[in-house]
Short mmCIF file of N, CA and C in Angstrom, two decimals:
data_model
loop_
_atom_site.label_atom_id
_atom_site.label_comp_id
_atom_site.label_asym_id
_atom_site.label_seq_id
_atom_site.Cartn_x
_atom_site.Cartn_y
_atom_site.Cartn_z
N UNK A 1 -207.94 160.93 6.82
CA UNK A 1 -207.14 159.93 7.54
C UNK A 1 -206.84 158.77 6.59
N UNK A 2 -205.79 158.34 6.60
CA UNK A 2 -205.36 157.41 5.63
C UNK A 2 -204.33 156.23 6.66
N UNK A 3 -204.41 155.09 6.26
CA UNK A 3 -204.04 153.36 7.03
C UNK A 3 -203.17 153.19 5.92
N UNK A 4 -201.72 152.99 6.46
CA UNK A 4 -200.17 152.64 5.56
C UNK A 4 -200.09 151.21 6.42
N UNK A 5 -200.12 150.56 5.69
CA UNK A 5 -199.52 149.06 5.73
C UNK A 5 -198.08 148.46 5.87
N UNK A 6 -197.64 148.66 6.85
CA UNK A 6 -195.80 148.22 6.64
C UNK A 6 -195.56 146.53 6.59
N UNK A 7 -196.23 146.53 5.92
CA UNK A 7 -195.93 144.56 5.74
C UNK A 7 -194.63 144.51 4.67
N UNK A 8 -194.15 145.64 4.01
CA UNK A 8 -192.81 145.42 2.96
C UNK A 8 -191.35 145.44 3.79
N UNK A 9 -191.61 146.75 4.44
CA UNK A 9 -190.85 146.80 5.80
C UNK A 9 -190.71 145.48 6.30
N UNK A 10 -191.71 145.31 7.28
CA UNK A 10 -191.77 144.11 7.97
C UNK A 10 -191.11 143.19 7.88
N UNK A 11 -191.30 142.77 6.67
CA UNK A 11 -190.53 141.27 5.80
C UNK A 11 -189.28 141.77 5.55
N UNK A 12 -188.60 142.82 5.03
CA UNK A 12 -187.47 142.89 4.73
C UNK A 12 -186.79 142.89 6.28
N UNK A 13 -186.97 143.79 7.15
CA UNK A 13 -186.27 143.35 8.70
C UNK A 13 -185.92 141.99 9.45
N UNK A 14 -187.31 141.16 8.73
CA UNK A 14 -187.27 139.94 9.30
C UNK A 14 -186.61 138.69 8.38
N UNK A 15 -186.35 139.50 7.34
CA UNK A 15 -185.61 138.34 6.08
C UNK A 15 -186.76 137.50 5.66
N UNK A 16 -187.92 137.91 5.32
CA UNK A 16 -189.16 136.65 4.60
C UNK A 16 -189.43 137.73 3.63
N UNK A 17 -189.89 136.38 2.26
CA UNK A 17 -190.12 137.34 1.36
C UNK A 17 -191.25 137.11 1.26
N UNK A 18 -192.37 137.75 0.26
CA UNK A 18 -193.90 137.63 0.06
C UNK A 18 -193.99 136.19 -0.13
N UNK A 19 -193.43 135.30 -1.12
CA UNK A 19 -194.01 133.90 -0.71
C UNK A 19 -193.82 133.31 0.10
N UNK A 20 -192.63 133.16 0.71
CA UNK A 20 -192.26 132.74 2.05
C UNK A 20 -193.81 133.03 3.24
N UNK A 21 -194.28 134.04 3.39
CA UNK A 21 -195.61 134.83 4.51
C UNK A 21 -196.73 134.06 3.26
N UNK A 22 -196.80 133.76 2.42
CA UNK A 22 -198.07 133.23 1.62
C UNK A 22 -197.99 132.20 2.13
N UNK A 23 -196.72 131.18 2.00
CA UNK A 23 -196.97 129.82 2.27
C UNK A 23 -197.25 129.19 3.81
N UNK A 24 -196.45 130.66 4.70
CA UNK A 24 -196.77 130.52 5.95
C UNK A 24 -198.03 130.62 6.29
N UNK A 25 -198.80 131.59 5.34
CA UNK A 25 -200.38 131.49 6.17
C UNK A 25 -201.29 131.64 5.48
N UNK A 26 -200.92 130.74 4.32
CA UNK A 26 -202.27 130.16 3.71
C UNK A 26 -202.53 131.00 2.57
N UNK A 27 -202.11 132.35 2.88
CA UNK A 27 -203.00 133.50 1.82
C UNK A 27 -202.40 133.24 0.16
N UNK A 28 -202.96 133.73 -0.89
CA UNK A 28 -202.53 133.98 -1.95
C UNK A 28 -201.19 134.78 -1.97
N UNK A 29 -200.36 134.64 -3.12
CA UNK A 29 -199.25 135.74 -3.38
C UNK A 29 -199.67 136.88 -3.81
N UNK A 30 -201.05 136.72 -4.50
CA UNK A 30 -201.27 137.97 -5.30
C UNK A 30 -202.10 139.12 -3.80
N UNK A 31 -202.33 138.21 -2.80
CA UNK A 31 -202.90 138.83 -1.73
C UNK A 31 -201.76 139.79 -0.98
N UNK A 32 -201.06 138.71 -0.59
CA UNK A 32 -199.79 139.49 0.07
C UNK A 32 -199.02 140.42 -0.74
N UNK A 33 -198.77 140.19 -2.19
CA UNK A 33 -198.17 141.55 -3.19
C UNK A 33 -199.07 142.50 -2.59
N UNK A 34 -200.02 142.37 -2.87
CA UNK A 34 -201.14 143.79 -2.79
C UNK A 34 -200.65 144.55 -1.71
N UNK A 35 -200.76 143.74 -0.56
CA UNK A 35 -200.55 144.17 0.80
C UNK A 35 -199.48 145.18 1.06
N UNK A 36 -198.11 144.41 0.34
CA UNK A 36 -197.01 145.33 0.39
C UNK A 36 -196.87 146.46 -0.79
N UNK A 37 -198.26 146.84 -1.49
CA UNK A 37 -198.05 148.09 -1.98
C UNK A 37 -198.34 149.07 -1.51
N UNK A 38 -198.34 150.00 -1.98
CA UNK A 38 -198.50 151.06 -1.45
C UNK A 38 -200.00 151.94 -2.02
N UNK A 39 -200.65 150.88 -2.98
CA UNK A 39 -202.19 151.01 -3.04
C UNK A 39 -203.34 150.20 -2.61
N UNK A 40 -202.88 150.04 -1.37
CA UNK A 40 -203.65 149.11 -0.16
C UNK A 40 -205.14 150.03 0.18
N UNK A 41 -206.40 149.38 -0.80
CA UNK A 41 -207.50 150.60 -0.37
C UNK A 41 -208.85 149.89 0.71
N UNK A 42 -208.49 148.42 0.89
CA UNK A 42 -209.17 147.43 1.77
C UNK A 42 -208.09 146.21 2.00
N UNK A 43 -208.64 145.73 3.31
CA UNK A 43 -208.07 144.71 3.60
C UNK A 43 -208.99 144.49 5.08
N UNK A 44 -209.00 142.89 4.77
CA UNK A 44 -209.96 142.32 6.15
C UNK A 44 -208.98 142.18 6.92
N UNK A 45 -209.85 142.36 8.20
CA UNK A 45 -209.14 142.20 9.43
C UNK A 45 -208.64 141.26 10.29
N UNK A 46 -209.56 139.90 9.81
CA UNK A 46 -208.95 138.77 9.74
C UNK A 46 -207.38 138.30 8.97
N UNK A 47 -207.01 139.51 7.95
CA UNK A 47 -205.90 138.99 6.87
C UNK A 47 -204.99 139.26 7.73
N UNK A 48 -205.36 140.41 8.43
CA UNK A 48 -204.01 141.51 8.99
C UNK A 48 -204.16 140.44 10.28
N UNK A 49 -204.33 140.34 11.22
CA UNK A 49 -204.55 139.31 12.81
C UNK A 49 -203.90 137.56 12.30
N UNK A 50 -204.00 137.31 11.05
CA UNK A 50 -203.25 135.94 10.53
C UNK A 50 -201.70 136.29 10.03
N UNK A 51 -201.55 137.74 9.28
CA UNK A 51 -200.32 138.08 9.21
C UNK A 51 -199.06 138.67 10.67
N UNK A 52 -199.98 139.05 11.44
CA UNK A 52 -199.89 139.30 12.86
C UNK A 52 -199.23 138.28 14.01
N UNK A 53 -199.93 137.16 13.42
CA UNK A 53 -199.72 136.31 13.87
C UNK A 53 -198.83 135.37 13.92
N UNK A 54 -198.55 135.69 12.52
CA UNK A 54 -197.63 134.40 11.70
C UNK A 54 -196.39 135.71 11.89
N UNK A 55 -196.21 136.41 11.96
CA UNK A 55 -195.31 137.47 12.44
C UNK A 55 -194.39 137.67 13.75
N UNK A 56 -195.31 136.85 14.47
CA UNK A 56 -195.22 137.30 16.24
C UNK A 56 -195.23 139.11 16.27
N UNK A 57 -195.76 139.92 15.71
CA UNK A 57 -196.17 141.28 15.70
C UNK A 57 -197.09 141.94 16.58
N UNK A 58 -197.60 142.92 16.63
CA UNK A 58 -198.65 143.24 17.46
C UNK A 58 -198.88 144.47 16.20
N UNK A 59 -200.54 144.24 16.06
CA UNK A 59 -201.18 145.11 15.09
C UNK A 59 -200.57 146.49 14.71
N UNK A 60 -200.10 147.29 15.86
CA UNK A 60 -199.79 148.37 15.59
C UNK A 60 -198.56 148.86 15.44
N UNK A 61 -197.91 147.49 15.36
CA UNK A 61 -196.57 147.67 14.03
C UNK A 61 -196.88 147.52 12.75
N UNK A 62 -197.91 146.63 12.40
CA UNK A 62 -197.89 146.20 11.42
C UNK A 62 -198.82 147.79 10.49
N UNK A 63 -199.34 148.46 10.92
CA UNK A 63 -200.48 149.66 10.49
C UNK A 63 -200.61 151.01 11.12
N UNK A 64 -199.62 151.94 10.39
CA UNK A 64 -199.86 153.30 10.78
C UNK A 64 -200.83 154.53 10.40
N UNK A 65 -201.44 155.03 11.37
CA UNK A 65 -202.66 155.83 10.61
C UNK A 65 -201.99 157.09 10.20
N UNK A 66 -202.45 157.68 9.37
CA UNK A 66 -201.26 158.88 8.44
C UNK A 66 -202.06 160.42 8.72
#
């Protein structure tokens, strides 16, 4: 079972780019790059519920299990 991260998606639909979501919620750029790769092998669950948030999203857009 493998967890795909659509936070690159995400941002491109919604017109924000990775610093734009850094500055919105605090996180690093080098945090949020990570996020939108596609070698995402951890991530707290607190990161994803603040990106969620700052999104108006609901978790299970933001994370598909594969």
């Amino acid at each position: 079972m493998a967890i795909r991260i659509k936070l690159r998606e995400i941002l491109e639909q919604k017109g924000i780019t990775q610093r734009e979501l850094a500055r919105l919620t605090g996180l690093r750029a080098s945090t949020v790059n990570h996020l939108c790769s596609e070698k995402v092998d951890r991530v707290y669950l607190e990161t994803l519920e603040l990106i969620c948030k700052t999104l108006n999203i609901p978790i299970e857009q933001l994370i598909e299990v594969e």
